[in-house]
mmCIF file of C-alpha atoms and ligand atoms in Angstrom:
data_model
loop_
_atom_site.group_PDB
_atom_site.id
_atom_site.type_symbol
_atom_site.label_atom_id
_atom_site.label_comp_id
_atom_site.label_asym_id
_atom_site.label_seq_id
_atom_site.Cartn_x
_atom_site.Cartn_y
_atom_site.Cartn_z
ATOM 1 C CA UNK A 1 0.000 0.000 0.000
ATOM 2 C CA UNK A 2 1.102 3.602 -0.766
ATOM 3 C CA UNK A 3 2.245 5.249 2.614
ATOM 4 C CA UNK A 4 0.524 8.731 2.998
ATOM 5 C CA UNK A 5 3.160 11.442 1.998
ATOM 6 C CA UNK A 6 1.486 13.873 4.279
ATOM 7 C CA UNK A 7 1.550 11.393 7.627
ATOM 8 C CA UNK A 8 5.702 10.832 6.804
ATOM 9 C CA UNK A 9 6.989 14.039 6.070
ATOM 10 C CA UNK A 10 4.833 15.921 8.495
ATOM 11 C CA UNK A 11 4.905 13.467 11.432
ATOM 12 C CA UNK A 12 6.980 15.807 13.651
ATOM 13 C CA UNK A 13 4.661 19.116 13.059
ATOM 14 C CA UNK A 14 1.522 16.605 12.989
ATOM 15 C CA UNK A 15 0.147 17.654 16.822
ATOM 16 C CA UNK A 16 1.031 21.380 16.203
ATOM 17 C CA UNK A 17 -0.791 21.580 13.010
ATOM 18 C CA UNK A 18 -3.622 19.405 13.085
ATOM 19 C CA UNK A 19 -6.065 21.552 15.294
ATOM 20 C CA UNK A 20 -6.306 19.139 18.205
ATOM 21 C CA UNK A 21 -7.291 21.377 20.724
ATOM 22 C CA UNK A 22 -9.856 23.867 18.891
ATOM 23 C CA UNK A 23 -11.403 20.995 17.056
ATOM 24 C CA UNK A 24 -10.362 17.432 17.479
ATOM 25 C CA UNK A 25 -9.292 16.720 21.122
ATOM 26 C CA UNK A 26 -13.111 16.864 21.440
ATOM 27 C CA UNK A 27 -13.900 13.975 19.586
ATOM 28 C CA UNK A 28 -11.005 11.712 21.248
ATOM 29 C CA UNK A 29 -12.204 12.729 24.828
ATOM 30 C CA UNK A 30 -15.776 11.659 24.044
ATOM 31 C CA UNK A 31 -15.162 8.333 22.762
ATOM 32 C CA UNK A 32 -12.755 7.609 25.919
ATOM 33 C CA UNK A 33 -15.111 8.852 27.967
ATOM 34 C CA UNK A 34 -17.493 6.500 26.374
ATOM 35 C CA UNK A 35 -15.393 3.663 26.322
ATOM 36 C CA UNK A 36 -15.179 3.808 30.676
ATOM 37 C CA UNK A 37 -12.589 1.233 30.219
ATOM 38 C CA UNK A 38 -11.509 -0.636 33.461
ATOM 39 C CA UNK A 39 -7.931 -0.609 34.828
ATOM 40 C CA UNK A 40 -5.678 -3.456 33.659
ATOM 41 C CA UNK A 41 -7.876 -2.975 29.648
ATOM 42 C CA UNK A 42 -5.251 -3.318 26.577
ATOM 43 C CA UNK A 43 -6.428 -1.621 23.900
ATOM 44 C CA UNK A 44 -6.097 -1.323 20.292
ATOM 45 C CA UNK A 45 -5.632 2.070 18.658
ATOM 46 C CA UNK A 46 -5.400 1.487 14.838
ATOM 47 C CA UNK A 47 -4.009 4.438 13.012
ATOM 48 C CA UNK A 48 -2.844 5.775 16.365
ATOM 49 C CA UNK A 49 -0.837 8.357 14.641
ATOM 50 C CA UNK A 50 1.808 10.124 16.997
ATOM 51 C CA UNK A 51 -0.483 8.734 19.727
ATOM 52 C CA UNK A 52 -2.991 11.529 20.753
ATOM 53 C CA UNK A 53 -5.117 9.301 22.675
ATOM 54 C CA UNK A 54 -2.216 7.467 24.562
ATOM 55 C CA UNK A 55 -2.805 9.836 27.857
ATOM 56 C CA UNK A 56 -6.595 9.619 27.344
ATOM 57 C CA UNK A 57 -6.448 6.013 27.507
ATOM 58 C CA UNK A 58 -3.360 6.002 30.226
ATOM 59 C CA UNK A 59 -5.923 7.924 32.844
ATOM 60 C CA UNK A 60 -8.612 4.898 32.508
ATOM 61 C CA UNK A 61 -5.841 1.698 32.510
ATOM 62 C CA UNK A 62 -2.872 2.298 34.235
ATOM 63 C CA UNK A 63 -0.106 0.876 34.065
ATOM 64 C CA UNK A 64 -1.340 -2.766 34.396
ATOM 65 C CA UNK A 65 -3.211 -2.290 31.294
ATOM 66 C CA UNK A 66 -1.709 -1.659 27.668
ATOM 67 C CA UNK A 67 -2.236 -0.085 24.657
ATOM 68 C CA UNK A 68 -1.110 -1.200 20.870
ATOM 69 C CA UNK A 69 -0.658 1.280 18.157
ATOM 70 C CA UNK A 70 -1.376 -0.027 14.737
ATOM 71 C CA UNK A 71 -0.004 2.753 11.904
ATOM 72 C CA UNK A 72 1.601 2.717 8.447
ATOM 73 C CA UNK A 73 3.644 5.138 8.942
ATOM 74 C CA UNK A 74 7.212 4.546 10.509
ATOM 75 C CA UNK A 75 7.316 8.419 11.484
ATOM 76 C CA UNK A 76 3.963 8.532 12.964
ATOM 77 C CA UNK A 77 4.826 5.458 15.126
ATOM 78 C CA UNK A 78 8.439 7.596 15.964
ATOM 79 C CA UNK A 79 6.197 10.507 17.402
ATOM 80 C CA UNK A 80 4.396 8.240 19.183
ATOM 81 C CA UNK A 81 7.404 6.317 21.098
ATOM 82 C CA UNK A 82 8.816 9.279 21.557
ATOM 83 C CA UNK A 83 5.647 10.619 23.268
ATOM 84 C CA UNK A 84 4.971 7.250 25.726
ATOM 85 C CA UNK A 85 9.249 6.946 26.324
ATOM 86 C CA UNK A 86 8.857 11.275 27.628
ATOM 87 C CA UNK A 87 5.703 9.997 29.479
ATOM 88 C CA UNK A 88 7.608 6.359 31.122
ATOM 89 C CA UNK A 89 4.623 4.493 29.904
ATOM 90 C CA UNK A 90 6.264 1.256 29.476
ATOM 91 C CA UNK A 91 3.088 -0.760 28.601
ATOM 92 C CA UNK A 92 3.000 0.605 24.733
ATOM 93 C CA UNK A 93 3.586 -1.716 22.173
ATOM 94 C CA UNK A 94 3.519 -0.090 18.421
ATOM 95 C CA UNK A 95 3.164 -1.882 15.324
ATOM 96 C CA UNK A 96 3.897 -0.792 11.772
ATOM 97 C CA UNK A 97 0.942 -1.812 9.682
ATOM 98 C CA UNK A 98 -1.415 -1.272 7.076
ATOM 99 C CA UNK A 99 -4.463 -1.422 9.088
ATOM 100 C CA UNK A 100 -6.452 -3.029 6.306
ATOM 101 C CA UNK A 101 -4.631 -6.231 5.623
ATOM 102 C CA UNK A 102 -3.020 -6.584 8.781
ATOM 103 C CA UNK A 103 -2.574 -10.536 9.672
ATOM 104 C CA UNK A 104 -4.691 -11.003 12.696
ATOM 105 C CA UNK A 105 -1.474 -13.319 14.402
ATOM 106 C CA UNK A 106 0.548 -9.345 14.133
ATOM 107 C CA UNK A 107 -2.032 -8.569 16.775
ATOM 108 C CA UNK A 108 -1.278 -11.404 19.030
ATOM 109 C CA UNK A 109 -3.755 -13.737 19.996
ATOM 110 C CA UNK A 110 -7.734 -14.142 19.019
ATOM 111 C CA UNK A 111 -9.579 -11.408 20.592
ATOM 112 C CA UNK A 112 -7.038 -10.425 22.997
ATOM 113 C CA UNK A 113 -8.181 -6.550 23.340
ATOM 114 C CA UNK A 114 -10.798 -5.422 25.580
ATOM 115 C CA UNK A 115 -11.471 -2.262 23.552
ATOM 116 C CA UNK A 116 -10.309 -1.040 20.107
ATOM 117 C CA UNK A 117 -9.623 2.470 18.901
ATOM 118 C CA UNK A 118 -9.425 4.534 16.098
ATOM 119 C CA UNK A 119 -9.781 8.100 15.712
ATOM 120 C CA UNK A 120 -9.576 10.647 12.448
ATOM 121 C CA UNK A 121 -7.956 7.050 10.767
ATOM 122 C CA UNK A 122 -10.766 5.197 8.998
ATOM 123 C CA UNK A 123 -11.638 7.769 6.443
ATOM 124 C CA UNK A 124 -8.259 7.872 5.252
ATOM 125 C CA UNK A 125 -8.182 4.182 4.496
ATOM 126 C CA UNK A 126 -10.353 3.780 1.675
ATOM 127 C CA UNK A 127 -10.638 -0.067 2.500
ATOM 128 C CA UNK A 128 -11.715 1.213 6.372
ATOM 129 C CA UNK A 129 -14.733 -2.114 6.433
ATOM 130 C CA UNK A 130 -11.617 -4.047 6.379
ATOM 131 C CA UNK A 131 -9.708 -1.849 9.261
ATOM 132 C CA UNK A 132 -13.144 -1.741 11.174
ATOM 133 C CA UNK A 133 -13.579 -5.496 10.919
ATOM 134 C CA UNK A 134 -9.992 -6.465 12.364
ATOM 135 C CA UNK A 135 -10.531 -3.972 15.214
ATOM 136 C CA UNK A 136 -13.885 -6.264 16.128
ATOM 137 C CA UNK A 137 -12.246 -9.226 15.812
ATOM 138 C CA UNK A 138 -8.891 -8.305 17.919
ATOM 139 C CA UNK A 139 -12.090 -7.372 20.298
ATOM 140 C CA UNK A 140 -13.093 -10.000 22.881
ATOM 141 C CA UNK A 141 -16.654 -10.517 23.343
ATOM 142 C CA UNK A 142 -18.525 -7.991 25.489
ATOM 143 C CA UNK A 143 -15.397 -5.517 24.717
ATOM 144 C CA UNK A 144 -16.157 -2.498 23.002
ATOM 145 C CA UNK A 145 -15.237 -0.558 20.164
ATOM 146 C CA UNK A 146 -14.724 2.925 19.383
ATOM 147 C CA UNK A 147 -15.343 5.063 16.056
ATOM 148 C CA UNK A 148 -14.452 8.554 15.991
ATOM 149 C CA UNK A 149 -14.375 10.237 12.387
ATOM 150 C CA UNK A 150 -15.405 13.503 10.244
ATOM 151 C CA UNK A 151 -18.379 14.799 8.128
ATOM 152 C CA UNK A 152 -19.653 18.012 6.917
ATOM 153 C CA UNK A 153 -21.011 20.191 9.867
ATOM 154 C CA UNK A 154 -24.501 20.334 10.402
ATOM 155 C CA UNK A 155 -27.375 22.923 11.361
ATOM 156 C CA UNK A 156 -25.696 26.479 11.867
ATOM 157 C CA UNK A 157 -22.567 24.965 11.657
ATOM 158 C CA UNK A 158 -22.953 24.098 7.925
ATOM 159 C CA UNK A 159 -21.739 27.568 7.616
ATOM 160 C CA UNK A 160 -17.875 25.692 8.332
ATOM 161 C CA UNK A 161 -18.842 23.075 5.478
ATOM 162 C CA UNK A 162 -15.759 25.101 3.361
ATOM 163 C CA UNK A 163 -13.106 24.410 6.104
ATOM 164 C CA UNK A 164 -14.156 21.130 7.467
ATOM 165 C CA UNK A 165 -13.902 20.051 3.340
ATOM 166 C CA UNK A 166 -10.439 21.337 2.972
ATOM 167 C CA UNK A 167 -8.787 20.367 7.006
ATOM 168 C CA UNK A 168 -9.974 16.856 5.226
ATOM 169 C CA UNK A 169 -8.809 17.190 1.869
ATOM 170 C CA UNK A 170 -5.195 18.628 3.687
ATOM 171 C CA UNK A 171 -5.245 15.699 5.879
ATOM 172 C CA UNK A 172 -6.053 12.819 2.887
ATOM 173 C CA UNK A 173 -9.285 11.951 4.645
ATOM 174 C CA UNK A 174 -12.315 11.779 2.529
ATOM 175 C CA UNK A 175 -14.727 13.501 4.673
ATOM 176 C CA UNK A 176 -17.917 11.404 2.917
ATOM 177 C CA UNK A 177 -16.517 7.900 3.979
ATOM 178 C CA UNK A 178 -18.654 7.672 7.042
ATOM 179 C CA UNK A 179 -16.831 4.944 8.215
ATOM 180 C CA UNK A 180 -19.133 4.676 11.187
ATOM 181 C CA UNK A 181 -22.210 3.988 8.752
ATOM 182 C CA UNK A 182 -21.660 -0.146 9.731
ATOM 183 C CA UNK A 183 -21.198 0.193 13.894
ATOM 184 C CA UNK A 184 -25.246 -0.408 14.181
ATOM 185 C CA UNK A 185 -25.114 -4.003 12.106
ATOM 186 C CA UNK A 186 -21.870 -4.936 13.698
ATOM 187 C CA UNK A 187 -22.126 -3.668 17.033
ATOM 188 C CA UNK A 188 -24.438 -3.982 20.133
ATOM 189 C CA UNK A 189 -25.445 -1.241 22.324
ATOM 190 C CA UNK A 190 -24.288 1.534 20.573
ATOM 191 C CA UNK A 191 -23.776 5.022 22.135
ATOM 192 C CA UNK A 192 -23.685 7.644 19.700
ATOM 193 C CA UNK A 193 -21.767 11.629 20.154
ATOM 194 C CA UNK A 194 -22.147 14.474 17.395
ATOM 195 C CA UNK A 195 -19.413 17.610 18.347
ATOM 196 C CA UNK A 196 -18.106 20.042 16.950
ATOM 197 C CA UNK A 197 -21.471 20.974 15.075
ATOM 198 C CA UNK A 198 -21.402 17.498 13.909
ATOM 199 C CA UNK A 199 -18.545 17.853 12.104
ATOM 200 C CA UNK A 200 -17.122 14.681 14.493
ATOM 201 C CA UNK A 201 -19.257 11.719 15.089
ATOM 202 C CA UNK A 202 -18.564 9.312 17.615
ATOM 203 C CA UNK A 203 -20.120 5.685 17.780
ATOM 204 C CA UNK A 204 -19.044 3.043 20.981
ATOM 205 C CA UNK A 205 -20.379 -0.356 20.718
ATOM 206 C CA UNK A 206 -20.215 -3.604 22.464
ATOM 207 C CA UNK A 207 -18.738 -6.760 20.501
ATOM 208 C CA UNK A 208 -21.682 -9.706 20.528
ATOM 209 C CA UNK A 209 -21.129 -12.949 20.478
ATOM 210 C CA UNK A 210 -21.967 -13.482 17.193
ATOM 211 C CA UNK A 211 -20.466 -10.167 15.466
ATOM 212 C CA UNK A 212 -20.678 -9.327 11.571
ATOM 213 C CA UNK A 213 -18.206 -8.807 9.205
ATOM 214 C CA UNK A 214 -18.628 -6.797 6.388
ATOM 215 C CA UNK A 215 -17.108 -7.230 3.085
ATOM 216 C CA UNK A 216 -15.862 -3.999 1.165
ATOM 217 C CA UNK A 217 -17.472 -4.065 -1.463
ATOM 218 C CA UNK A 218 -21.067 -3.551 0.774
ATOM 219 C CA UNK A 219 -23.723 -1.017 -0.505
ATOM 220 C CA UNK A 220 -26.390 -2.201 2.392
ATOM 221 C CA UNK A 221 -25.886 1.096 4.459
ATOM 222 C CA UNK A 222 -26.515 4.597 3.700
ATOM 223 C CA UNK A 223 -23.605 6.647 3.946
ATOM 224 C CA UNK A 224 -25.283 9.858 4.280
ATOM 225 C CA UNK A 225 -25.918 8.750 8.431
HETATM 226 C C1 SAM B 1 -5.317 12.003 10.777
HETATM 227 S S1 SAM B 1 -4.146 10.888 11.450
HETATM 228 C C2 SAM B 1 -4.936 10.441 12.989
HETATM 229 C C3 SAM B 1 -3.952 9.932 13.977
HETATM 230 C C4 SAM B 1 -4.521 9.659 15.376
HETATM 231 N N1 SAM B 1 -5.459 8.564 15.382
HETATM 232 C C5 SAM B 1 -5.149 10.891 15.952
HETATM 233 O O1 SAM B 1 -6.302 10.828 16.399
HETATM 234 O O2 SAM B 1 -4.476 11.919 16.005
HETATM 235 C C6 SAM B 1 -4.412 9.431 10.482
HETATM 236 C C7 SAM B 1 -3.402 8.325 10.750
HETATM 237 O O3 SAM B 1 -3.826 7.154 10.052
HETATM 238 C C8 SAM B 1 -2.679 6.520 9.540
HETATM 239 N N2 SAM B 1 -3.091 5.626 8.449
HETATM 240 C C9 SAM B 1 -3.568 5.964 7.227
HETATM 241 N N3 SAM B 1 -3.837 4.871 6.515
HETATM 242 C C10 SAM B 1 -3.527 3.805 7.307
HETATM 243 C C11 SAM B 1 -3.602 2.400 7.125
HETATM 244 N N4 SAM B 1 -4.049 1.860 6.004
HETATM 245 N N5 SAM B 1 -3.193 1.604 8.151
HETATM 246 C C12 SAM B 1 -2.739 2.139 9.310
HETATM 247 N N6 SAM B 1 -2.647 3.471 9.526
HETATM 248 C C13 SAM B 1 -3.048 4.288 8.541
HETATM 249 C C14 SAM B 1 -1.771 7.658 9.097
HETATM 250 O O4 SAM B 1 -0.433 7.248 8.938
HETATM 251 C C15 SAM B 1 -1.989 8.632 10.238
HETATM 252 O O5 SAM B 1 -1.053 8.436 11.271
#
């Protein structure tokens, strides 16, 4: 797969630029806050990035628990040690990947995770059914799994459709993937978070027993929810 130009050459200016506080830090704190994972959870965080929800996710586990970082990009993942060595978190484990053919074995074993991850990542991988399907399976049963990605603002907000479209379009996400569009088929109990004038949407869902896959090439759901 083609690596991202803008996620190699830009990995070092990636927090400063990529309006995490104004905009985006929203979305991340939601979903954790969603996920109320337990202390001693490892978690999955695919397309972790230079690992903007590592604290997040440190202030539920602990140190007993873990978190792996799936990304394709080697300089993404070198933010993102360099962010947990600064921080001593020595249960970080990062793993350069494409997260849509990943082998399930890179993970480690069957369902391992008690909660996956993935934030402002899906909608850059066009083949994100794929990504979104490994992150349920890595998922034991009764885990849960977080969704956090972009749309066009709604309502008043509309009025930032313009710079939503090109913060996207700079960042190589494709702001109509809706990769959340599947959670409801494949997940149980699903909360659901609009911020940021809708602009991020936020789905958390449990993993049944008996969990869906679903292939790429499905035209079941409507993208426009
Ligand atoms: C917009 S950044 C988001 C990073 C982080 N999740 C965050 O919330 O800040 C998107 C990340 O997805 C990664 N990415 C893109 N395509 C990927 C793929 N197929 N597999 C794994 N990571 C991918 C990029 O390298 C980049 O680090």
């Amino acid at each position: 797969m083609k690596k991202p130009m803008r996620y190699t050459v830009s990995a070092r200016m990636y927090d400063a630029i990529s309006f995490e506080w104004p905009v985006y830090r929203a979305g991340r704190a939601t979903a954790i806050e969603l996920l109320a994972l337990r202390r001693g959870s490892h978690v999955l965080d695919i397309g972790c990035g230079t690992g903007l929800n590592f604290s997040l996710l440190q202030q539920q586990i602990g140190p007993s628990g873990s978190i792996t970082g799936v990304d394709v990009s080697a300089q993404m993942l070198a933010q993102a040690r360099r962010r947990a060595t600064d921080a001593g978190w020595s249960n970080v484990t990062l793993i350069e990947a494409d997260a849509t053919t990943v082998d399930a074995a890179e993970l480690g074993d069957e369902r391992r995770f008690d909660a996956a991850i993935s934030t402002y990542a899906l909608s850059l991988m066009p083949a994100w059914r794929s990504a979104l399907n490994t992150m349920i399976s890595a998922t034991r049963t009764g885990g849960d799994v977080a969704v956090v990605d972009m749309r066009t603002p709604t309502g008043a907000a509309a009025v930032w459709t313009p710079l939503a479209r090109l913060a996207c379009r700079l960042g190589g996400s494709d702001i109509d993937a809706h990769p959340w569009t599947t959670v409801p088929r494949q997940l149980a109990q699903v909360r659901s978070a609009s911020v940021r004038g809708g602009h991020i949407q936020v789905r958390v869902g449990s993993v049944p027993p008996d969990s869906d896959t679903v292939p790429e090439r499905d035209t079941t759901f409507d993208s426009s929810r």
